[in-house]
Amino acid sequence: KSNRLIEIILSSCRPDDLLIGKVMGLTLLVITQIGIWGLMAFSIAGPVIATSSAVQNMHMVLPYFFLAFLFYVSIFVGVGSMVNTEQEAQQITGYLTMLVVSPVVILMPIIQNPDQSLVKIFAYIPFTSPIVMIARMNVVEVPLYEHLIAMGILVLSIFVIIKISVKIFRIGILSYGKVPSFKELINWIRYD
């Protein structure tokens, strides 16, 4: 954005396509990187990893990881389109990182009492559900319907966040100057 290259790119594609391309490109990059790490870990530790309890819930951890990644990367790409400089990006990224890390604060109550009602509420909130559900799985047996509900809410949230991010991205990517206020962001989201 700072060297105005984005204007040339947007002359050949729609902003929606560019945002979804960025999200999918980042996702494929992470899948490749995790695959390489997994192959390296398996080649080094092989049988130890295969028999370890660390992989017993992997069939549920991986979907939560990728859904959470898509959720957060959609937020980061949309918000990142509003900033003009690296300093502004670092400031906003700091706030978003607190949002990503906040579920870690509630890990101890989850481990101590995984079936309390507050923990179950956090299991359905998109910002906290991946970490809460993974932590609960390692302490108690979580029914399949709870996983399906949590993942369903997360998938719906991804679609909503992508729609909102596209609206912000459409205007924000070509806006220069100051970072928009909250009121301006609401207007961007309402604009069709």
PDB file of C-alpha atoms in Angstrom:
ATOM      1  CA  LYS A   1       0.000   0.000   0.000  1.00  0.00           C
ATOM      2  CA  SER A   2       2.800   2.432   0.832  1.00  0.00           C
ATOM      3  CA  ASN A   3       4.352   2.225  -2.642  1.00  0.00           C
ATOM      4  CA  ARG A   4       0.923   2.306  -4.384  1.00  0.00           C
ATOM      5  CA  LEU A   5       1.455  -1.081  -6.002  1.00  0.00           C
ATOM      6  CA  ILE A   6      -1.952  -2.128  -4.688  1.00  0.00           C
ATOM      7  CA  GLU A   7      -3.628   0.260  -7.134  1.00  0.00           C
ATOM      8  CA  ILE A   8      -2.101  -1.621 -10.060  1.00  0.00           C
ATOM      9  CA  ILE A   9      -3.121  -4.981  -8.611  1.00  0.00           C
ATOM     10  CA  LEU A  10      -6.692  -3.788  -8.019  1.00  0.00           C
ATOM     11  CA  SER A  11      -6.966  -2.661 -11.638  1.00  0.00           C
ATOM     12  CA  SER A  12      -6.904  -6.325 -12.676  1.00  0.00           C
ATOM     13  CA  CYS A  13      -9.010  -7.930  -9.915  1.00  0.00           C
ATOM     14  CA  ARG A  14     -11.767  -7.128  -7.463  1.00  0.00           C
ATOM     15  CA  PRO A  15     -10.909  -6.292  -3.839  1.00  0.00           C
ATOM     16  CA  ASP A  16     -13.008  -9.267  -2.692  1.00  0.00           C
ATOM     17  CA  ASP A  17     -10.924 -11.652  -4.787  1.00  0.00           C
ATOM     18  CA  LEU A  18      -7.697 -10.113  -3.532  1.00  0.00           C
ATOM     19  CA  LEU A  19      -8.700 -10.469   0.132  1.00  0.00           C
ATOM     20  CA  ILE A  20      -9.856 -14.068  -0.282  1.00  0.00           C
ATOM     21  CA  GLY A  21      -6.673 -14.810  -2.236  1.00  0.00           C
ATOM     22  CA  LYS A  22      -4.575 -13.394   0.598  1.00  0.00           C
ATOM     23  CA  VAL A  23      -6.460 -15.485   3.166  1.00  0.00           C
ATOM     24  CA  MET A  24      -6.164 -18.671   1.108  1.00  0.00           C
ATOM     25  CA  GLY A  25      -2.498 -18.005   0.296  1.00  0.00           C
ATOM     26  CA  LEU A  26      -1.645 -17.526   3.966  1.00  0.00           C
ATOM     27  CA  THR A  27      -3.605 -20.659   4.863  1.00  0.00           C
ATOM     28  CA  LEU A  28      -1.785 -22.785   2.282  1.00  0.00           C
ATOM     29  CA  LEU A  29       1.534 -21.393   3.481  1.00  0.00           C
ATOM     30  CA  VAL A  30       0.751 -22.398   7.066  1.00  0.00           C
ATOM     31  CA  ILE A  31      -0.430 -25.866   5.997  1.00  0.00           C
ATOM     32  CA  THR A  32       2.824 -26.362   4.084  1.00  0.00           C
ATOM     33  CA  GLN A  33       4.913 -25.117   6.993  1.00  0.00           C
ATOM     34  CA  ILE A  34       3.127 -27.347   9.516  1.00  0.00           C
ATOM     35  CA  GLY A  35       3.434 -30.303   7.144  1.00  0.00           C
ATOM     36  CA  ILE A  36       7.189 -29.809   6.910  1.00  0.00           C
ATOM     37  CA  TRP A  37       7.485 -29.513  10.695  1.00  0.00           C
ATOM     38  CA  GLY A  38       5.379 -32.647  11.121  1.00  0.00           C
ATOM     39  CA  LEU A  39       7.544 -34.609   8.697  1.00  0.00           C
ATOM     40  CA  MET A  40      10.692 -33.429  10.467  1.00  0.00           C
ATOM     41  CA  ALA A  41       9.265 -34.343  13.885  1.00  0.00           C
ATOM     42  CA  PHE A  42       8.151 -37.748  12.662  1.00  0.00           C
ATOM     43  CA  SER A  43      11.519 -38.457  11.019  1.00  0.00           C
ATOM     44  CA  ILE A  44      13.394 -37.528  14.189  1.00  0.00           C
ATOM     45  CA  ALA A  45      11.126 -38.959  16.885  1.00  0.00           C
ATOM     46  CA  GLY A  46       9.076 -41.420  14.775  1.00  0.00           C
ATOM     47  CA  PRO A  47       7.699 -44.179  16.992  1.00  0.00           C
ATOM     48  CA  VAL A  48       7.780 -42.040  20.127  1.00  0.00           C
ATOM     49  CA  ILE A  49       5.367 -39.543  18.570  1.00  0.00           C
ATOM     50  CA  ALA A  50       3.094 -42.213  17.105  1.00  0.00           C
ATOM     51  CA  THR A  51       2.515 -43.854  20.497  1.00  0.00           C
ATOM     52  CA  SER A  52       2.372 -40.613  22.436  1.00  0.00           C
ATOM     53  CA  SER A  53      -0.829 -39.298  23.967  1.00  0.00           C
ATOM     54  CA  ALA A  54      -0.023 -36.008  22.224  1.00  0.00           C
ATOM     55  CA  VAL A  55      -1.543 -37.300  18.997  1.00  0.00           C
ATOM     56  CA  GLN A  56      -4.576 -39.028  20.503  1.00  0.00           C
ATOM     57  CA  ASN A  57      -6.840 -35.988  19.903  1.00  0.00           C
ATOM     58  CA  MET A  58      -5.145 -34.835  16.709  1.00  0.00           C
ATOM     59  CA  HIS A  59      -8.252 -35.617  14.640  1.00  0.00           C
ATOM     60  CA  MET A  60     -10.070 -32.850  16.564  1.00  0.00           C
ATOM     61  CA  VAL A  61      -7.158 -30.482  17.197  1.00  0.00           C
ATOM     62  CA  LEU A  62      -6.360 -29.985  13.497  1.00  0.00           C
ATOM     63  CA  PRO A  63      -9.868 -28.840  12.474  1.00  0.00           C
ATOM     64  CA  TYR A  64      -9.986 -26.422  15.416  1.00  0.00           C
ATOM     65  CA  PHE A  65      -6.544 -25.109  14.531  1.00  0.00           C
ATOM     66  CA  PHE A  66      -7.384 -24.458  10.881  1.00  0.00           C
ATOM     67  CA  LEU A  67     -10.773 -22.932  11.652  1.00  0.00           C
ATOM     68  CA  ALA A  68      -9.194 -20.648  14.262  1.00  0.00           C
ATOM     69  CA  PHE A  69      -6.450 -19.735  11.821  1.00  0.00           C
ATOM     70  CA  LEU A  70      -8.974 -18.817   9.112  1.00  0.00           C
ATOM     71  CA  PHE A  71     -10.986 -16.821  11.635  1.00  0.00           C
ATOM     72  CA  TYR A  72      -8.032 -14.796  12.885  1.00  0.00           C
ATOM     73  CA  VAL A  73      -6.319 -14.331   9.519  1.00  0.00           C
ATOM     74  CA  SER A  74      -9.583 -12.933   8.123  1.00  0.00           C
ATOM     75  CA  ILE A  75      -9.651 -10.389  10.932  1.00  0.00           C
ATOM     76  CA  PHE A  76      -5.976  -9.485  10.498  1.00  0.00           C
ATOM     77  CA  VAL A  77      -6.242  -9.026   6.714  1.00  0.00           C
ATOM     78  CA  GLY A  78      -9.322  -6.814   7.013  1.00  0.00           C
ATOM     79  CA  VAL A  79      -7.879  -4.677   9.781  1.00  0.00           C
ATOM     80  CA  GLY A  80      -4.472  -4.565   8.103  1.00  0.00           C
ATOM     81  CA  SER A  81      -5.981  -2.880   5.060  1.00  0.00           C
ATOM     82  CA  MET A  82      -6.790   0.220   7.138  1.00  0.00           C
ATOM     83  CA  VAL A  83      -3.230   1.134   8.056  1.00  0.00           C
ATOM     84  CA  ASN A  84      -0.683   3.038   5.991  1.00  0.00           C
ATOM     85  CA  THR A  85       2.597   2.514   7.813  1.00  0.00           C
ATOM     86  CA  GLU A  86       4.365  -0.275   9.654  1.00  0.00           C
ATOM     87  CA  GLN A  87       4.081   1.660  12.936  1.00  0.00           C
ATOM     88  CA  GLU A  88       0.286   1.818  12.621  1.00  0.00           C
ATOM     89  CA  ALA A  89       0.222  -1.878  11.732  1.00  0.00           C
ATOM     90  CA  GLN A  90       2.297  -2.779  14.802  1.00  0.00           C
ATOM     91  CA  GLN A  91       0.002  -0.795  17.075  1.00  0.00           C
ATOM     92  CA  ILE A  92      -3.166  -2.438  15.749  1.00  0.00           C
ATOM     93  CA  THR A  93      -1.502  -5.851  15.669  1.00  0.00           C
ATOM     94  CA  GLY A  94      -0.730  -5.451  19.375  1.00  0.00           C
ATOM     95  CA  TYR A  95      -4.432  -5.099  20.166  1.00  0.00           C
ATOM     96  CA  LEU A  96      -5.378  -8.005  17.928  1.00  0.00           C
ATOM     97  CA  THR A  97      -2.676 -10.180  19.481  1.00  0.00           C
ATOM     98  CA  MET A  98      -4.204  -9.544  22.908  1.00  0.00           C
ATOM     99  CA  LEU A  99      -7.476 -10.833  21.477  1.00  0.00           C
ATOM    100  CA  VAL A 100      -5.761 -13.984  20.208  1.00  0.00           C
ATOM    101  CA  VAL A 101      -3.904 -14.609  23.482  1.00  0.00           C
ATOM    102  CA  SER A 102      -6.816 -13.802  25.813  1.00  0.00           C
ATOM    103  CA  PRO A 103      -8.197 -17.390  25.869  1.00  0.00           C
ATOM    104  CA  VAL A 104      -4.935 -18.573  27.425  1.00  0.00           C
ATOM    105  CA  VAL A 105      -5.877 -16.603  30.561  1.00  0.00           C
ATOM    106  CA  ILE A 106      -8.839 -18.910  31.179  1.00  0.00           C
ATOM    107  CA  LEU A 107      -6.927 -22.171  30.704  1.00  0.00           C
ATOM    108  CA  MET A 108      -6.443 -22.846  34.420  1.00  0.00           C
ATOM    109  CA  PRO A 109     -10.170 -22.660  35.275  1.00  0.00           C
ATOM    110  CA  ILE A 110     -10.863 -24.909  32.276  1.00  0.00           C
ATOM    111  CA  ILE A 111      -8.422 -27.535  33.486  1.00  0.00           C
ATOM    112  CA  GLN A 112      -9.677 -27.315  37.084  1.00  0.00           C
ATOM    113  CA  ASN A 113     -13.385 -27.528  36.227  1.00  0.00           C
ATOM    114  CA  PRO A 114     -13.988 -28.235  32.520  1.00  0.00           C
ATOM    115  CA  ASP A 115     -17.751 -28.743  32.894  1.00  0.00           C
ATOM    116  CA  GLN A 116     -18.703 -25.484  34.609  1.00  0.00           C
ATOM    117  CA  SER A 117     -21.210 -23.342  32.731  1.00  0.00           C
ATOM    118  CA  LEU A 118     -18.838 -20.411  32.077  1.00  0.00           C
ATOM    119  CA  VAL A 119     -16.340 -22.751  30.408  1.00  0.00           C
ATOM    120  CA  LYS A 120     -19.129 -24.165  28.243  1.00  0.00           C
ATOM    121  CA  ILE A 121     -20.123 -20.624  27.219  1.00  0.00           C
ATOM    122  CA  PHE A 122     -16.523 -19.854  26.232  1.00  0.00           C
ATOM    123  CA  ALA A 123     -16.547 -23.101  24.217  1.00  0.00           C
ATOM    124  CA  TYR A 124     -19.058 -21.524  21.816  1.00  0.00           C
ATOM    125  CA  ILE A 125     -17.587 -18.023  21.482  1.00  0.00           C
ATOM    126  CA  PRO A 126     -15.534 -17.933  18.250  1.00  0.00           C
ATOM    127  CA  PHE A 127     -12.599 -16.042  19.803  1.00  0.00           C
ATOM    128  CA  THR A 128     -12.164 -18.604  22.567  1.00  0.00           C
ATOM    129  CA  SER A 129     -13.735 -21.842  21.329  1.00  0.00           C
ATOM    130  CA  PRO A 130     -10.673 -23.476  19.706  1.00  0.00           C
ATOM    131  CA  ILE A 131      -8.459 -23.186  22.776  1.00  0.00           C
ATOM    132  CA  VAL A 132     -11.260 -23.952  25.238  1.00  0.00           C
ATOM    133  CA  MET A 133     -12.431 -27.036  23.361  1.00  0.00           C
ATOM    134  CA  ILE A 134      -8.907 -28.379  22.889  1.00  0.00           C
ATOM    135  CA  ALA A 135      -8.174 -27.881  26.599  1.00  0.00           C
ATOM    136  CA  ARG A 136     -11.480 -29.522  27.592  1.00  0.00           C
ATOM    137  CA  MET A 137     -10.802 -32.518  25.309  1.00  0.00           C
ATOM    138  CA  ASN A 138      -7.583 -33.240  27.151  1.00  0.00           C
ATOM    139  CA  VAL A 139      -9.300 -33.207  30.560  1.00  0.00           C
ATOM    140  CA  VAL A 140     -12.759 -34.729  29.993  1.00  0.00           C
ATOM    141  CA  GLU A 141     -14.663 -36.526  27.266  1.00  0.00           C
ATOM    142  CA  VAL A 142     -16.465 -33.827  25.274  1.00  0.00           C
ATOM    143  CA  PRO A 143     -19.593 -35.041  23.451  1.00  0.00           C
ATOM    144  CA  LEU A 144     -19.490 -34.929  19.655  1.00  0.00           C
ATOM    145  CA  TYR A 145     -22.492 -32.605  19.443  1.00  0.00           C
ATOM    146  CA  GLU A 146     -20.588 -29.943  21.429  1.00  0.00           C
ATOM    147  CA  HIS A 147     -17.721 -30.149  18.931  1.00  0.00           C
ATOM    148  CA  LEU A 148     -20.145 -29.881  16.022  1.00  0.00           C
ATOM    149  CA  ILE A 149     -21.907 -26.864  17.537  1.00  0.00           C
ATOM    150  CA  ALA A 150     -18.615 -25.104  18.341  1.00  0.00           C
ATOM    151  CA  MET A 151     -17.187 -25.786  14.870  1.00  0.00           C
ATOM    152  CA  GLY A 152     -20.453 -24.741  13.220  1.00  0.00           C
ATOM    153  CA  ILE A 153     -20.442 -21.426  15.074  1.00  0.00           C
ATOM    154  CA  LEU A 154     -16.794 -20.964  14.127  1.00  0.00           C
ATOM    155  CA  VAL A 155     -17.502 -21.637  10.435  1.00  0.00           C
ATOM    156  CA  LEU A 156     -20.430 -19.179  10.437  1.00  0.00           C
ATOM    157  CA  SER A 157     -18.236 -16.622  12.199  1.00  0.00           C
ATOM    158  CA  ILE A 158     -15.547 -17.048   9.545  1.00  0.00           C
ATOM    159  CA  PHE A 159     -18.066 -16.237   6.819  1.00  0.00           C
ATOM    160  CA  VAL A 160     -19.347 -13.183   8.738  1.00  0.00           C
ATOM    161  CA  ILE A 161     -15.805 -11.933   9.443  1.00  0.00           C
ATOM    162  CA  ILE A 162     -14.810 -12.406   5.796  1.00  0.00           C
ATOM    163  CA  LYS A 163     -17.886 -10.413   4.681  1.00  0.00           C
ATOM    164  CA  ILE A 164     -17.034  -7.603   7.124  1.00  0.00           C
ATOM    165  CA  SER A 165     -13.330  -7.724   6.234  1.00  0.00           C
ATOM    166  CA  VAL A 166     -14.146  -7.521   2.525  1.00  0.00           C
ATOM    167  CA  LYS A 167     -16.194  -4.372   3.131  1.00  0.00           C
ATOM    168  CA  ILE A 168     -13.380  -2.815   5.168  1.00  0.00           C
ATOM    169  CA  PHE A 169     -10.753  -4.022   2.683  1.00  0.00           C
ATOM    170  CA  ARG A 170     -12.666  -2.627  -0.314  1.00  0.00           C
ATOM    171  CA  ILE A 171     -12.457   0.930   1.021  1.00  0.00           C
ATOM    172  CA  GLY A 172      -9.476   0.719   3.368  1.00  0.00           C
ATOM    173  CA  ILE A 173      -6.965  -0.632   0.870  1.00  0.00           C
ATOM    174  CA  LEU A 174      -7.191   2.528  -1.248  1.00  0.00           C
ATOM    175  CA  SER A 175      -7.588   4.975   1.650  1.00  0.00           C
ATOM    176  CA  TYR A 176      -4.543   6.951   2.615  1.00  0.00           C
ATOM    177  CA  GLY A 177      -3.993   9.287   5.528  1.00  0.00           C
ATOM    178  CA  LYS A 178      -5.061   8.565   9.082  1.00  0.00           C
ATOM    179  CA  VAL A 179      -6.437   5.318  10.461  1.00  0.00           C
ATOM    180  CA  PRO A 180     -10.247   5.472  10.322  1.00  0.00           C
ATOM    181  CA  SER A 181     -12.257   6.033  13.484  1.00  0.00           C
ATOM    182  CA  PHE A 182     -14.713   3.482  14.783  1.00  0.00           C
ATOM    183  CA  LYS A 183     -17.588   5.515  13.347  1.00  0.00           C
ATOM    184  CA  GLU A 184     -15.927   5.549   9.912  1.00  0.00           C
ATOM    185  CA  LEU A 185     -15.441   1.769  10.093  1.00  0.00           C
ATOM    186  CA  ILE A 186     -19.138   1.288  10.798  1.00  0.00           C
ATOM    187  CA  ASN A 187     -19.923   3.447   7.750  1.00  0.00           C
ATOM    188  CA  TRP A 188     -17.523   1.362   5.620  1.00  0.00           C
ATOM    189  CA  ILE A 189     -19.243  -1.829   6.753  1.00  0.00           C
ATOM    190  CA  ARG A 190     -22.704  -0.431   5.985  1.00  0.00           C
ATOM    191  CA  TYR A 191     -21.629   0.846   2.556  1.00  0.00           C
ATOM    192  CA  ASP A 192     -22.641  -1.386  -0.348  1.00  0.00           C
TER     193      ASP A 192
END
